[in-house]
Amino acid sequence: MNDGNLWLIHPDGSGAQKVTDEPGGSRYDSIKWSREGSMLAYVRDSNIYMLDMATMTETLKVEKVAGGLDWTLTGRRLVYDSYIYPGGSIGSEANDGLWMVLVNGRS
């Protein structure tokens, strides 16, 4: 990660390729490759995104998450940590447990 964006780079430091184009100051958490390496899932500014490496297409999957995520063993879903906002106030968040989202859908 550099300049508030994600980059791919070879282990020897060559071949740097910018894969996101966000204004500086974005916060990334829980960056995880799919098992076969075709997708990259990550949390940016409390939202879960997936990046298809073949098309370099980014898709918003879930909004307002706590920050943790991982792929299920089958690779068909993402498990993530959710917030609950008592009274709708983001400043008073509490953990609402683990949730799942389909990789090829939004539920």
PDB file of C-alpha atoms in Angstrom:
ATOM      1  CA  MET A   1       0.000   0.000   0.000  1.00  0.00           C
ATOM      2  CA  ASN A   2       1.293   3.431  -0.902  1.00  0.00           C
ATOM      3  CA  ASP A   3      -0.285   6.907  -1.151  1.00  0.00           C
ATOM      4  CA  GLY A   4      -3.636   5.624   0.174  1.00  0.00           C
ATOM      5  CA  ASN A   5      -3.897   3.016  -2.630  1.00  0.00           C
ATOM      6  CA  LEU A   6      -3.168  -0.677  -3.103  1.00  0.00           C
ATOM      7  CA  TRP A   7      -0.292  -1.735  -5.335  1.00  0.00           C
ATOM      8  CA  LEU A   8       0.927  -5.105  -6.611  1.00  0.00           C
ATOM      9  CA  ILE A   9       4.662  -5.641  -6.629  1.00  0.00           C
ATOM     10  CA  HIS A  10       7.015  -8.562  -7.229  1.00  0.00           C
ATOM     11  CA  PRO A  11       9.018  -9.859  -4.232  1.00  0.00           C
ATOM     12  CA  ASP A  12      12.199  -8.351  -5.721  1.00  0.00           C
ATOM     13  CA  GLY A  13      10.552  -4.882  -5.758  1.00  0.00           C
ATOM     14  CA  SER A  14      10.023  -4.700  -9.526  1.00  0.00           C
ATOM     15  CA  GLY A  15       6.812  -4.431 -11.547  1.00  0.00           C
ATOM     16  CA  ALA A  16       4.862  -2.073  -9.266  1.00  0.00           C
ATOM     17  CA  GLN A  17       1.261  -1.774 -10.458  1.00  0.00           C
ATOM     18  CA  LYS A  18      -1.358   0.482  -8.857  1.00  0.00           C
ATOM     19  CA  VAL A  19      -4.642  -1.439  -8.483  1.00  0.00           C
ATOM     20  CA  THR A  20      -6.845   1.160  -6.763  1.00  0.00           C
ATOM     21  CA  ASP A  21      -7.194   4.854  -7.495  1.00  0.00           C
ATOM     22  CA  GLU A  22      -8.460   6.544  -4.344  1.00  0.00           C
ATOM     23  CA  PRO A  23      -7.760  10.002  -2.970  1.00  0.00           C
ATOM     24  CA  GLY A  24      -4.987   9.999  -0.371  1.00  0.00           C
ATOM     25  CA  GLY A  25      -5.948   9.199   3.169  1.00  0.00           C
ATOM     26  CA  SER A  26      -8.011   6.054   2.526  1.00  0.00           C
ATOM     27  CA  ARG A  27      -7.628   3.434   5.234  1.00  0.00           C
ATOM     28  CA  TYR A  28      -7.220  -0.229   4.252  1.00  0.00           C
ATOM     29  CA  ASP A  29      -7.703  -3.191   6.607  1.00  0.00           C
ATOM     30  CA  SER A  30      -7.859  -6.981   6.235  1.00  0.00           C
ATOM     31  CA  ILE A  31      -6.462  -7.341   2.717  1.00  0.00           C
ATOM     32  CA  LYS A  32      -7.016 -10.988   1.708  1.00  0.00           C
ATOM     33  CA  TRP A  33      -6.375 -12.932  -1.510  1.00  0.00           C
ATOM     34  CA  SER A  34      -8.888 -15.568  -2.619  1.00  0.00           C
ATOM     35  CA  ARG A  35      -7.471 -19.110  -2.513  1.00  0.00           C
ATOM     36  CA  GLU A  36      -6.970 -19.267  -6.290  1.00  0.00           C
ATOM     37  CA  GLY A  37      -5.593 -15.714  -6.449  1.00  0.00           C
ATOM     38  CA  SER A  38      -8.231 -14.354  -8.812  1.00  0.00           C
ATOM     39  CA  MET A  39      -9.856 -11.955  -6.322  1.00  0.00           C
ATOM     40  CA  LEU A  40      -8.644  -9.563  -3.660  1.00  0.00           C
ATOM     41  CA  ALA A  41     -10.996  -8.654  -0.800  1.00  0.00           C
ATOM     42  CA  TYR A  42     -10.300  -5.725   1.498  1.00  0.00           C
ATOM     43  CA  VAL A  43     -11.856  -3.218   3.835  1.00  0.00           C
ATOM     44  CA  ARG A  44     -11.430   0.406   2.776  1.00  0.00           C
ATOM     45  CA  ASP A  45     -12.818   3.147   4.985  1.00  0.00           C
ATOM     46  CA  SER A  46     -15.121   0.648   6.797  1.00  0.00           C
ATOM     47  CA  ASN A  47     -16.571  -0.855   3.571  1.00  0.00           C
ATOM     48  CA  ILE A  48     -15.785  -4.269   2.051  1.00  0.00           C
ATOM     49  CA  TYR A  49     -14.656  -4.272  -1.575  1.00  0.00           C
ATOM     50  CA  MET A  50     -13.628  -7.051  -3.928  1.00  0.00           C
ATOM     51  CA  LEU A  51     -11.235  -6.589  -6.809  1.00  0.00           C
ATOM     52  CA  ASP A  52     -11.411  -8.995  -9.763  1.00  0.00           C
ATOM     53  CA  MET A  53      -7.767  -9.347 -10.805  1.00  0.00           C
ATOM     54  CA  ALA A  54      -8.590 -10.375 -14.399  1.00  0.00           C
ATOM     55  CA  THR A  55     -10.695  -7.292 -15.152  1.00  0.00           C
ATOM     56  CA  MET A  56      -9.373  -4.976 -12.380  1.00  0.00           C
ATOM     57  CA  THR A  57     -13.028  -4.258 -11.539  1.00  0.00           C
ATOM     58  CA  GLU A  58     -13.756  -3.189  -7.963  1.00  0.00           C
ATOM     59  CA  THR A  59     -17.140  -4.078  -6.411  1.00  0.00           C
ATOM     60  CA  LEU A  60     -18.575  -2.755  -3.144  1.00  0.00           C
ATOM     61  CA  LYS A  61     -19.885  -5.758  -1.181  1.00  0.00           C
ATOM     62  CA  VAL A  62     -20.823  -4.485   2.306  1.00  0.00           C
ATOM     63  CA  GLU A  63     -20.990  -1.041   3.910  1.00  0.00           C
ATOM     64  CA  LYS A  64     -20.082  -0.027   7.482  1.00  0.00           C
ATOM     65  CA  VAL A  65     -18.182  -3.037   8.791  1.00  0.00           C
ATOM     66  CA  ALA A  66     -15.891  -3.324  11.810  1.00  0.00           C
ATOM     67  CA  GLY A  67     -12.782  -4.156   9.783  1.00  0.00           C
ATOM     68  CA  GLY A  68     -12.077  -7.892   9.912  1.00  0.00           C
ATOM     69  CA  LEU A  69     -12.769 -10.252   7.003  1.00  0.00           C
ATOM     70  CA  ASP A  70     -11.670 -13.581   5.572  1.00  0.00           C
ATOM     71  CA  TRP A  71     -12.647 -16.025   2.838  1.00  0.00           C
ATOM     72  CA  THR A  72     -14.586 -19.179   3.705  1.00  0.00           C
ATOM     73  CA  LEU A  73     -12.925 -22.488   2.809  1.00  0.00           C
ATOM     74  CA  THR A  74     -15.047 -22.835  -0.332  1.00  0.00           C
ATOM     75  CA  GLY A  75     -14.225 -19.292  -1.469  1.00  0.00           C
ATOM     76  CA  ARG A  76     -17.901 -18.612  -2.183  1.00  0.00           C
ATOM     77  CA  ARG A  77     -18.410 -16.282   0.784  1.00  0.00           C
ATOM     78  CA  LEU A  78     -16.610 -13.690   2.862  1.00  0.00           C
ATOM     79  CA  VAL A  79     -16.919 -13.706   6.658  1.00  0.00           C
ATOM     80  CA  TYR A  80     -16.776 -10.255   8.218  1.00  0.00           C
ATOM     81  CA  ASP A  81     -17.096  -8.470  11.539  1.00  0.00           C
ATOM     82  CA  SER A  82     -20.146  -6.184  11.696  1.00  0.00           C
ATOM     83  CA  TYR A  83     -20.996  -3.108  13.736  1.00  0.00           C
ATOM     84  CA  ILE A  84     -24.324  -2.436  15.334  1.00  0.00           C
ATOM     85  CA  TYR A  85     -25.177   1.217  15.898  1.00  0.00           C
ATOM     86  CA  PRO A  86     -27.476   1.700  18.903  1.00  0.00           C
ATOM     87  CA  GLY A  87     -29.773   4.601  18.112  1.00  0.00           C
ATOM     88  CA  GLY A  88     -28.103   5.011  14.727  1.00  0.00           C
ATOM     89  CA  SER A  89     -25.068   6.757  16.213  1.00  0.00           C
ATOM     90  CA  ILE A  90     -21.755   5.703  14.672  1.00  0.00           C
ATOM     91  CA  GLY A  91     -19.890   7.089  17.689  1.00  0.00           C
ATOM     92  CA  SER A  92     -21.476   4.491  19.968  1.00  0.00           C
ATOM     93  CA  GLU A  93     -20.763   1.348  17.983  1.00  0.00           C
ATOM     94  CA  ALA A  94     -20.755  -2.145  19.473  1.00  0.00           C
ATOM     95  CA  ASN A  95     -19.833  -5.457  17.879  1.00  0.00           C
ATOM     96  CA  ASP A  96     -22.743  -7.325  16.280  1.00  0.00           C
ATOM     97  CA  GLY A  97     -20.775 -10.527  15.604  1.00  0.00           C
ATOM     98  CA  LEU A  98     -19.736 -12.296  12.430  1.00  0.00           C
ATOM     99  CA  TRP A  99     -21.726 -12.179   9.187  1.00  0.00           C
ATOM    100  CA  MET A 100     -21.276 -13.655   5.713  1.00  0.00           C
ATOM    101  CA  VAL A 101     -21.762 -12.293   2.217  1.00  0.00           C
ATOM    102  CA  LEU A 102     -21.816 -14.243  -1.037  1.00  0.00           C
ATOM    103  CA  VAL A 103     -18.940 -13.464  -3.351  1.00  0.00           C
ATOM    104  CA  ASN A 104     -21.289 -13.512  -6.374  1.00  0.00           C
ATOM    105  CA  GLY A 105     -24.130 -11.617  -4.668  1.00  0.00           C
ATOM    106  CA  ARG A 106     -24.948  -9.178  -1.876  1.00  0.00           C
ATOM    107  CA  SER A 107     -26.685 -11.405   0.688  1.00  0.00           C
TER     108      SER A 107
END
